[in-house]
Short mmCIF file of C-alpha atoms in Angstrom, two decimals:
data_model
loop_
_atom_site.label_atom_id
_atom_site.label_comp_id
_atom_site.label_asym_id
_atom_site.label_seq_id
_atom_site.Cartn_x
_atom_site.Cartn_y
_atom_site.Cartn_z
CA MET A 1 0.00 0.00 0.00
CA ARG A 2 2.80 2.40 0.87
CA ALA A 3 4.29 1.75 -2.56
CA THR A 4 1.06 2.54 -4.38
CA VAL A 5 -2.15 3.83 -2.75
CA LEU A 6 -0.64 6.14 -0.13
CA LYS A 7 1.71 7.85 -2.59
CA ASP A 8 -1.24 8.58 -4.84
CA LEU A 9 -3.52 9.62 -1.98
CA LYS A 10 -1.15 12.39 -0.88
CA LEU A 11 -1.92 14.18 -4.14
CA ALA A 12 -5.65 14.34 -3.39
CA ARG A 13 -7.02 17.76 -2.42
CA ARG A 14 -8.63 16.41 0.75
CA ALA A 15 -5.30 14.93 1.93
CA GLY A 16 -3.88 18.46 1.80
CA ARG A 17 -6.11 19.50 4.67
CA PHE A 18 -4.35 17.11 7.06
CA VAL A 19 -0.99 16.91 8.73
CA TRP A 20 0.28 13.54 7.61
CA LEU A 21 2.19 11.55 10.23
CA SER A 22 3.99 8.39 9.19
CA ILE A 23 4.75 6.07 12.12
CA ASP A 24 7.15 3.14 11.82
CA ALA A 25 5.81 1.07 14.72
CA GLU A 26 9.15 -0.74 15.11
CA ASP A 27 11.10 2.48 15.63
CA ALA A 28 11.90 3.28 19.29
CA ARG A 29 11.26 6.99 18.62
CA ASN A 30 7.56 6.14 18.29
CA ALA A 31 7.14 4.45 21.67
CA GLY A 32 5.35 7.54 23.07
CA PHE A 33 2.82 7.57 20.25
CA LEU A 34 2.24 3.81 20.59
CA GLU A 35 1.55 4.14 24.32
CA ARG A 36 -1.23 6.62 23.51
CA PHE A 37 -2.50 4.76 20.45
CA PRO A 38 -1.65 1.03 20.57
CA VAL A 39 -1.24 -0.60 17.17
CA THR A 40 -1.39 -4.36 16.67
CA VAL A 41 -2.48 -4.64 13.02
CA PHE A 42 -0.64 -3.19 10.02
CA PRO A 43 -1.33 -0.91 8.41
CA SER A 44 -3.47 1.04 10.87
CA PHE A 45 -4.79 4.52 10.13
CA PHE A 46 -5.98 7.16 12.57
CA VAL A 47 -7.53 10.59 12.27
CA ILE A 48 -6.56 12.56 15.39
CA ASP A 49 -8.03 15.83 16.57
CA ALA A 50 -4.95 17.87 17.50
CA SER A 51 -6.69 20.13 20.02
CA SER A 52 -7.98 17.27 22.20
CA GLU A 53 -5.25 14.76 21.17
CA ARG A 54 -8.00 12.20 20.74
CA ALA A 55 -8.44 9.80 17.84
CA VAL A 56 -11.79 10.37 16.15
CA LEU A 57 -11.38 7.47 13.73
CA SER A 58 -9.24 4.41 13.20
CA TYR A 59 -9.09 1.84 10.45
CA THR A 60 -6.95 -1.28 10.08
CA GLY A 61 -5.88 -3.19 7.01
CA SER A 62 -5.31 -2.25 3.41
CA ALA A 63 -7.67 0.15 1.70
CA THR A 64 -8.19 1.56 -1.77
CA ARG A 65 -7.71 5.24 -2.59
CA THR A 66 -11.50 5.71 -2.65
CA GLU A 67 -11.91 4.02 0.74
CA LEU A 68 -9.19 6.14 2.31
CA LEU A 69 -10.62 9.35 0.86
CA SER A 70 -13.97 8.38 2.33
CA LEU A 71 -12.31 7.77 5.73
CA LEU A 72 -10.61 11.17 5.56
CA ALA A 73 -14.01 12.72 4.86
CA ASP A 74 -15.50 10.84 7.83
CA GLY A 75 -12.64 11.95 10.04
CA GLU A 76 -12.87 15.57 8.96
CA SER A 77 -16.56 16.28 9.06
CA ARG A 78 -18.45 14.64 11.83
CA ALA A 79 -22.21 14.62 11.20
CA ARG A 80 -24.09 14.82 14.47
CA THR A 81 -27.45 13.29 13.67
CA GLY A 82 -28.85 9.85 12.86
CA PRO A 83 -26.73 6.81 12.03
CA GLU A 84 -23.80 9.00 10.92
CA ALA A 85 -23.53 10.35 14.46
CA ILE A 86 -23.57 6.83 15.91
CA LEU A 87 -20.93 5.81 13.38
CA ALA A 88 -18.75 8.76 14.42
CA GLN A 89 -19.11 7.64 18.03
CA ALA A 90 -18.24 4.04 17.10
CA ASP A 91 -15.14 5.16 15.19
CA ALA A 92 -13.96 7.26 18.13
CA GLU A 93 -14.59 4.40 20.58
CA GLN A 94 -12.70 1.99 18.33
CA ALA A 95 -9.79 4.42 17.94
CA GLY A 96 -9.68 4.94 21.71
CA GLY A 97 -9.49 1.19 22.36
CA HIS A 98 -13.02 0.93 23.87
CA LEU A 99 -13.83 -2.18 21.90
CA ASP A 100 -17.05 -3.34 23.54
CA ALA A 101 -18.57 0.13 23.28
CA ALA A 102 -17.43 0.41 19.63
CA LEU A 103 -18.96 -2.95 18.71
CA ALA A 104 -22.28 -1.96 20.27
CA SER A 105 -22.23 1.40 18.47
CA TYR A 106 -21.42 -0.14 15.07
CA ARG A 107 -24.37 -2.51 15.53
CA ARG A 108 -26.66 0.39 16.53
CA ALA A 109 -25.52 2.43 13.51
CA LEU A 110 -26.32 -0.52 11.20
CA ALA A 111 -29.75 -1.00 12.77
CA GLN A 112 -30.58 2.69 12.44
CA GLY A 113 -29.05 3.12 8.97
CA GLY A 114 -31.03 0.24 7.49
CA LEU A 115 -30.31 -1.96 4.50
CA ARG A 116 -30.05 0.87 1.94
CA TRP A 117 -27.69 3.12 3.90
CA ALA A 118 -24.75 4.03 1.64
CA LYS A 119 -22.30 3.56 4.53
CA ARG A 120 -23.54 0.03 5.32
CA PRO A 121 -20.66 -1.84 3.56
CA ARG A 122 -18.00 0.27 5.28
CA VAL A 123 -19.70 -0.13 8.70
CA ILE A 124 -19.95 -3.91 8.32
CA GLU A 125 -16.28 -3.90 7.33
CA SER A 126 -15.38 -1.85 10.43
CA LEU A 127 -17.47 -4.17 12.62
CA VAL A 128 -15.75 -7.30 11.25
CA LEU A 129 -12.28 -5.74 11.61
CA ALA A 130 -13.08 -4.64 15.17
CA LEU A 131 -14.28 -8.15 16.07
CA SER A 132 -11.15 -9.61 14.49
CA GLY A 133 -8.94 -7.16 16.44
CA ALA A 134 -10.80 -8.09 19.63
CA GLU A 135 -10.03 -11.78 18.88
CA ARG A 136 -13.73 -12.63 18.89
CA ALA A 137 -13.26 -15.10 16.06
CA GLU A 138 -16.67 -16.77 16.11
CA GLU A 139 -18.64 -13.50 16.09
CA CYS A 140 -16.30 -12.02 13.46
CA ALA A 141 -16.86 -15.01 11.12
CA GLU A 142 -20.58 -15.04 11.75
CA VAL A 143 -21.07 -11.35 10.90
CA ALA A 144 -18.99 -11.90 7.74
CA TRP A 145 -20.97 -14.87 6.46
CA ARG A 146 -24.37 -13.46 7.44
CA GLU A 147 -23.82 -9.92 6.10
CA GLY A 148 -21.26 -10.56 3.34
CA PRO A 149 -23.68 -11.91 0.71
CA SER A 150 -25.80 -8.72 0.85
CA LEU A 151 -22.86 -6.39 0.13
CA PRO A 152 -22.06 -4.97 -3.30
CA ARG A 153 -19.12 -6.81 -4.87
CA GLY A 154 -16.38 -4.29 -4.13
CA PRO A 155 -13.41 -3.79 -1.77
CA SER A 156 -15.57 -3.83 1.40
CA PHE A 157 -17.05 -7.19 0.38
CA ALA A 158 -13.54 -8.56 -0.23
CA ASN A 159 -12.27 -7.29 3.13
CA VAL A 160 -15.33 -8.58 5.00
CA VAL A 161 -15.14 -12.12 3.61
CA GLY A 162 -11.30 -12.23 3.72
CA SER A 163 -11.13 -11.09 7.35
CA GLY A 164 -14.14 -13.27 8.23
CA LEU A 165 -12.46 -16.32 6.70
CA SER A 166 -9.26 -15.64 8.66
CA CYS A 167 -11.41 -15.42 11.81
CA ALA A 168 -13.14 -18.70 10.88
CA THR A 169 -9.82 -20.59 10.76
CA GLY A 170 -9.12 -19.23 14.25
CA ILE A 171 -12.29 -20.78 15.75
CA ALA A 172 -11.62 -23.86 17.92
CA ASP A 173 -10.91 -26.98 15.85
CA GLY A 174 -13.74 -29.44 15.33
CA THR A 175 -16.56 -27.13 16.42
CA PRO A 176 -19.78 -26.84 14.36
CA ALA A 177 -19.32 -23.04 14.35
CA ARG A 178 -15.99 -23.35 12.54
CA ASP A 179 -17.27 -25.90 10.03
CA ALA A 180 -20.30 -23.72 9.22
CA ALA A 181 -18.24 -20.54 8.90
CA LEU A 182 -15.62 -22.17 6.64
CA ALA A 183 -18.30 -23.74 4.46
CA ALA A 184 -20.04 -20.37 4.00
CA LEU A 185 -16.99 -18.15 3.63
CA VAL A 186 -14.70 -20.11 1.29
CA PRO A 187 -17.13 -19.75 -1.70
CA LEU A 188 -17.58 -16.05 -0.86
CA ALA A 189 -13.80 -15.58 -0.85
CA TRP A 190 -13.62 -17.15 -4.33
CA GLN A 191 -16.35 -14.71 -5.41
CA ALA A 192 -14.27 -11.84 -4.04
CA LEU A 193 -11.30 -12.99 -6.12
CA SER A 194 -13.39 -12.43 -9.25
CA ILE A 195 -13.68 -8.67 -8.47
CA LYS A 196 -11.61 -6.87 -11.06
CA ASP A 197 -10.33 -3.75 -9.30
CA LEU A 198 -8.98 -5.34 -6.15
CA LEU A 199 -5.70 -4.21 -4.57
CA ALA A 200 -2.93 -6.74 -5.09
CA ASP A 201 -2.49 -6.90 -1.29
CA ASP A 202 -6.16 -7.77 -0.81
CA ARG A 203 -6.17 -10.35 -3.60
CA SER A 204 -3.10 -12.02 -2.15
CA SER A 205 -4.64 -12.00 1.35
CA LEU A 206 -7.77 -13.70 -0.01
CA TYR A 207 -5.70 -16.50 -1.55
CA GLU A 208 -3.83 -16.87 1.73
CA ALA A 209 -7.10 -17.03 3.71
CA ILE A 210 -8.43 -19.76 1.39
CA VAL A 211 -5.15 -21.71 1.69
CA ASP A 212 -5.36 -21.45 5.49
CA ALA A 213 -8.99 -22.61 5.42
CA HIS A 214 -7.94 -25.79 3.54
CA LYS A 215 -5.12 -26.35 6.03
CA ALA A 216 -7.54 -25.84 8.93
CA ARG A 217 -9.71 -28.62 7.50
CA GLY A 218 -6.64 -30.84 7.14
CA ASP A 219 -6.97 -30.72 3.36
CA LEU A 220 -3.30 -30.27 2.40
CA PRO A 221 -3.70 -31.28 -1.28
CA GLY A 222 -6.47 -28.63 -1.54
CA ALA A 223 -4.20 -26.06 0.12
CA ARG A 224 -1.45 -26.84 -2.39
CA ARG A 225 -3.85 -26.48 -5.35
CA VAL A 226 -4.97 -23.04 -4.15
CA ALA A 227 -1.36 -22.07 -3.44
CA GLU A 228 -0.52 -22.85 -7.09
CA ALA A 229 -3.27 -20.42 -8.19
CA TRP A 230 -1.92 -17.91 -5.65
CA TRP A 231 1.57 -18.35 -7.09
CA ARG A 232 0.29 -17.73 -10.65
CA PHE A 233 -1.31 -14.49 -9.46
CA LEU A 234 1.95 -13.45 -7.75
CA GLU A 235 3.91 -14.13 -10.94
CA LYS A 236 1.47 -11.98 -12.91
CA ASP A 237 1.70 -9.24 -10.29
CA ALA A 238 5.51 -9.33 -10.46
CA ARG A 239 5.34 -8.72 -14.24
CA ARG A 240 2.91 -5.83 -13.69
CA ALA A 241 4.95 -4.12 -10.93
CA GLY A 242 6.16 -0.69 -12.05
CA THR A 243 8.79 -0.21 -9.36
CA LYS A 244 11.13 -2.34 -7.26
CA GLU A 245 9.07 -1.42 -4.19
CA GLU A 246 5.89 -2.68 -5.83
CA HIS A 247 7.68 -5.88 -6.84
CA ALA A 248 8.93 -6.52 -3.30
CA ALA A 249 5.60 -5.67 -1.64
CA LEU A 250 4.31 -9.24 -2.03
CA ASP A 251 7.56 -11.05 -1.23
CA SER A 252 6.20 -12.48 2.02
CA ALA A 253 3.27 -13.95 0.06
CA ARG A 254 5.73 -15.50 -2.43
CA VAL A 255 7.51 -17.24 0.45
CA GLU A 256 4.25 -18.51 1.99
CA ALA A 257 2.88 -19.76 -1.33
CA ALA A 258 6.14 -21.54 -2.25
CA LEU A 259 6.35 -23.18 1.19
CA THR A 260 2.73 -24.36 1.00
CA ILE A 261 3.34 -25.85 -2.44
CA GLY A 262 6.37 -27.63 -0.98
CA ASP A 263 8.78 -26.00 -3.40
CA PRO A 264 10.76 -23.31 -1.48
CA ALA A 265 13.31 -23.01 -4.30
CA ARG A 266 10.82 -21.38 -6.66
CA ALA A 267 10.68 -18.23 -4.50
CA LEU A 268 14.48 -17.90 -4.23
CA PRO A 269 15.15 -15.85 -7.43
CA SER A 270 12.54 -13.24 -6.54
CA ILE A 271 13.71 -12.83 -2.95
CA GLU A 272 17.36 -12.74 -4.02
CA GLU A 273 16.42 -9.92 -6.39
CA SER A 274 14.85 -7.98 -3.51
CA ALA A 275 17.97 -8.58 -1.39
CA ARG A 276 20.03 -6.95 -4.17
CA ASP A 277 17.52 -4.11 -4.63
CA PHE A 278 17.23 -3.29 -0.92
CA PRO A 279 20.61 -4.08 0.68
CA TRP A 280 19.74 -2.08 3.84
CA ASP A 281 16.48 -3.97 4.44
CA TYR A 282 16.44 -6.98 6.78
CA ASN A 283 13.30 -8.52 5.26
CA PRO A 284 14.75 -10.11 2.10
CA LYS A 285 17.61 -11.66 4.11
CA ALA A 286 15.16 -13.01 6.71
CA ARG A 287 12.98 -14.50 3.94
CA LEU A 288 16.02 -16.03 2.24
CA ALA A 289 17.02 -17.59 5.57
CA ARG A 290 13.60 -19.22 5.86
CA LEU A 291 13.66 -20.63 2.32
CA LEU A 292 17.26 -21.87 2.63
CA PHE A 293 16.47 -23.49 5.98
CA GLU A 294 13.54 -25.38 4.43
CA LEU A 295 15.89 -26.48 1.63
CA GLY A 296 18.31 -27.86 4.23
CA ARG A 297 21.04 -25.37 3.25
CA LEU A 298 21.77 -24.59 6.88
CA GLY A 299 25.09 -22.76 6.46
CA GLU A 300 23.63 -20.30 3.96
CA ALA A 301 20.45 -19.96 6.03
CA ARG A 302 22.55 -19.06 9.06
CA ALA A 303 24.55 -16.45 7.16
CA SER A 304 21.33 -14.83 5.87
CA ALA A 305 19.67 -14.92 9.29
CA GLU A 306 22.73 -13.39 10.96
CA GLU A 307 22.75 -10.63 8.36
CA ALA A 308 19.02 -10.01 8.91
CA VAL A 309 19.48 -9.81 12.68
CA GLY A 310 22.35 -7.36 12.17
CA LYS A 311 20.17 -5.03 10.08
CA ALA A 312 16.95 -5.37 12.12
CA TYR A 313 15.60 -3.09 14.83
CA GLY A 314 12.55 -2.95 17.08
CA PRO A 315 10.38 -5.87 18.24
CA ARG A 316 10.70 -7.71 14.91
CA LYS A 317 14.35 -8.33 15.69
CA LEU A 318 13.22 -10.79 18.40
CA VAL A 319 11.39 -12.88 15.77
CA LEU A 320 14.57 -12.98 13.72
CA TYR A 321 16.66 -13.97 16.75
CA ARG A 322 14.21 -16.82 17.41
CA PHE A 323 14.63 -18.10 13.86
CA LEU A 324 18.43 -17.83 14.03
CA VAL A 325 18.31 -19.90 17.23
CA ARG A 326 16.29 -22.54 15.36
CA ILE A 327 18.99 -22.74 12.69
CA LEU A 328 21.78 -22.96 15.29
CA GLU A 329 19.84 -25.70 17.06
CA ALA A 330 19.57 -27.63 13.78
CA GLN A 331 23.32 -27.20 13.28
CA GLY A 332 24.00 -28.42 16.83
CA ASP A 333 26.07 -25.31 17.59
CA ARG A 334 25.26 -25.00 21.29
CA SER A 335 27.72 -22.25 22.17
CA SER A 336 26.43 -19.94 19.40
CA GLU A 337 22.87 -20.82 20.37
CA ARG A 338 23.53 -19.84 24.00
CA ALA A 339 25.26 -16.60 23.03
CA THR A 340 22.43 -15.69 20.63
CA LEU A 341 19.78 -16.38 23.26
CA ASP A 342 21.63 -14.17 25.77
CA GLU A 343 21.88 -11.39 23.20
CA ALA A 344 18.21 -11.75 22.23
CA VAL A 345 16.92 -11.63 25.82
CA THR A 346 19.06 -8.58 26.62
CA PHE A 347 17.82 -6.85 23.49
CA GLY A 348 14.17 -7.73 24.20
CA GLU A 349 14.36 -6.52 27.79
CA GLY A 350 15.69 -3.18 26.56
CA LEU A 351 12.75 -2.44 24.24
CA PRO A 352 10.39 0.39 25.27
CA ALA A 353 7.30 -0.89 27.13
CA ALA A 354 4.94 -0.12 24.23
CA GLN A 355 7.08 -2.23 21.88
CA ARG A 356 8.00 -5.08 24.22
CA LYS A 357 6.89 -8.54 23.14
CA ASP A 358 6.45 -10.34 26.44
CA GLU A 359 5.26 -13.64 24.96
CA LEU A 360 8.25 -13.84 22.66
CA LEU A 361 10.62 -12.89 25.48
CA PHE A 362 9.06 -15.64 27.59
CA VAL A 363 9.75 -18.20 24.83
CA LEU A 364 13.37 -17.04 24.43
CA ARG A 365 14.01 -17.10 28.18
CA ALA A 366 12.49 -20.59 28.41
CA LYS A 367 14.74 -21.80 25.58
CA ARG A 368 17.78 -20.34 27.30
CA GLU A 369 16.81 -22.06 30.56
CA ALA A 370 16.23 -25.40 28.80
CA LEU A 371 19.62 -25.14 27.12
CA LYS A 372 21.32 -24.41 30.48
CA GLN A 373 19.63 -27.43 32.03
CA LYS A 374 20.72 -29.67 29.16
CA GLU A 375 24.29 -28.45 29.52
CA GLY A 376 24.12 -28.83 33.31
CA ALA A 377 23.00 -32.43 32.87
CA GLY A 378 26.05 -33.06 30.70
CA ASP A 379 23.98 -33.60 27.55
CA PRO A 380 26.42 -33.06 24.67
CA MET B 1 -1.46 35.49 -14.70
CA LEU B 2 0.58 32.37 -14.04
CA PRO B 3 1.41 30.08 -16.95
CA PRO B 4 -0.62 26.82 -16.81
CA ALA B 5 2.33 24.69 -15.73
CA LEU B 6 3.17 27.02 -12.81
CA LEU B 7 -0.50 27.29 -11.87
CA ALA B 8 -0.74 23.49 -11.76
CA LEU B 9 2.37 23.36 -9.57
CA ALA B 10 0.95 26.03 -7.24
CA LEU B 11 -2.33 24.13 -6.92
CA LEU B 12 -0.45 20.90 -6.27
CA ALA B 13 1.65 22.58 -3.58
CA ARG B 14 -1.47 23.96 -1.89
CA ALA B 15 -3.10 20.52 -1.96
CA ALA B 16 -0.06 18.69 -0.58
CA PRO B 17 -0.34 17.48 3.02
CA LEU B 18 2.23 18.63 5.58
CA GLU B 19 4.27 15.50 6.18
CA VAL B 20 6.00 14.49 9.39
CA GLU B 21 7.91 11.24 9.89
CA ASN B 22 8.22 9.41 13.19
CA ASP B 23 7.73 12.52 15.31
CA TRP B 24 4.40 12.70 17.16
CA PRO B 25 5.23 15.87 19.16
CA GLN B 26 6.19 17.71 15.97
CA ALA B 27 3.06 16.54 14.12
CA LEU B 28 0.95 17.71 17.04
CA ALA B 29 2.64 21.12 17.14
CA VAL B 30 2.26 21.62 13.37
CA ALA B 31 -1.38 20.50 13.41
CA ARG B 32 -2.23 22.91 16.24
CA ALA B 33 -0.45 25.78 14.55
CA GLU B 34 -2.18 25.09 11.22
CA GLY B 35 -5.57 24.13 12.69
CA ARG B 36 -5.54 20.81 10.85
CA PRO B 37 -6.41 17.27 11.93
CA ILE B 38 -3.67 14.62 11.83
CA PHE B 39 -3.85 11.60 9.56
CA VAL B 40 -1.62 8.80 10.88
CA ASP B 41 -0.31 5.95 8.79
CA ALA B 42 1.11 3.40 11.26
CA TRP B 43 3.08 0.71 9.48
CA ALA B 44 5.71 -1.93 10.06
CA PRO B 45 8.69 -2.54 7.80
CA TRP B 46 8.03 -6.28 7.47
#
């Protein structure tokens, strides 16, 4: 999105009425902002009233230029009557982290706006995203499969069924609710893929959600078949990309698709190209490490992972440390593993509170402890 | 009267948002001084 939609959006007249703040959530300089406005999903957008320092609107996930312009309009002019007023309240509650209140307000806005309300698709989308963010998977999936079919076939429909399907795979295994949600949402996701003017990000996410749905059902051959279709789309997108940034934007999807197909090597040329194009960026090196590890090329995987860790910053660095430890473990290099775990824990403990990843730190500390115990027991 | 190309540039400049990177206090100060709301794009590099 940053490579395409946002660049274009800045040229719009309405965008000129805002101060535009770009926040790299991994950068320690932004810890203060993140304490005020926690961000867990990327990208996340906020409209903030500078005088009160309060967010009047928030939105998560990718969005088209038209959708973002509409959000800017919503953030700028707050109607104070009818369903629009309730929507404004819901947006502010969502942006302020008052999830239960926001969910209730979105539902009230929908009830009052009725079936023909022009904002209905965007409100259903906000409701589904809020439920997803609140980790209420069953409700999120249910709203998506009940309301999705009534929506016009556009970006909101695609986001509703894509997010709903991701929620459905997160419902407890073997429950009737999950089976029903997957059965309803997979065909809707295929319908969404037939929409012509979909963002490449959104199209790729839909393929990924369908792949994950097959995996959730234990249907690995089905997952591989969908991943092949996903890969063909990614190849087509790579040919269409106008810039190196656009080309690299779907690299993580290339890795996931290739791994699902069981052919990590097919993603190597593309990721190697990104590593050459963006030598300062840790992402291509981290992705190369993952592919090389799956190919059993442990020495090269280690070199790539070490390079990625060296370039990385912020909480993501902990994820890269964890993967490097996995490679060192596979190599049987205990002393490097111990030194890397020490370095990782020290780094993680030094992160600002708003960026600290306690669960990941817990895992790394536990690994370090287990390694110490093994060594103490004389296990070679 | 401005030539069309300069006029287009002037209009573009007027329409351009004020951009601030990774600096919440500065964005807040600029927004207050200009009487504008803040649009935040929070992203991650991965």
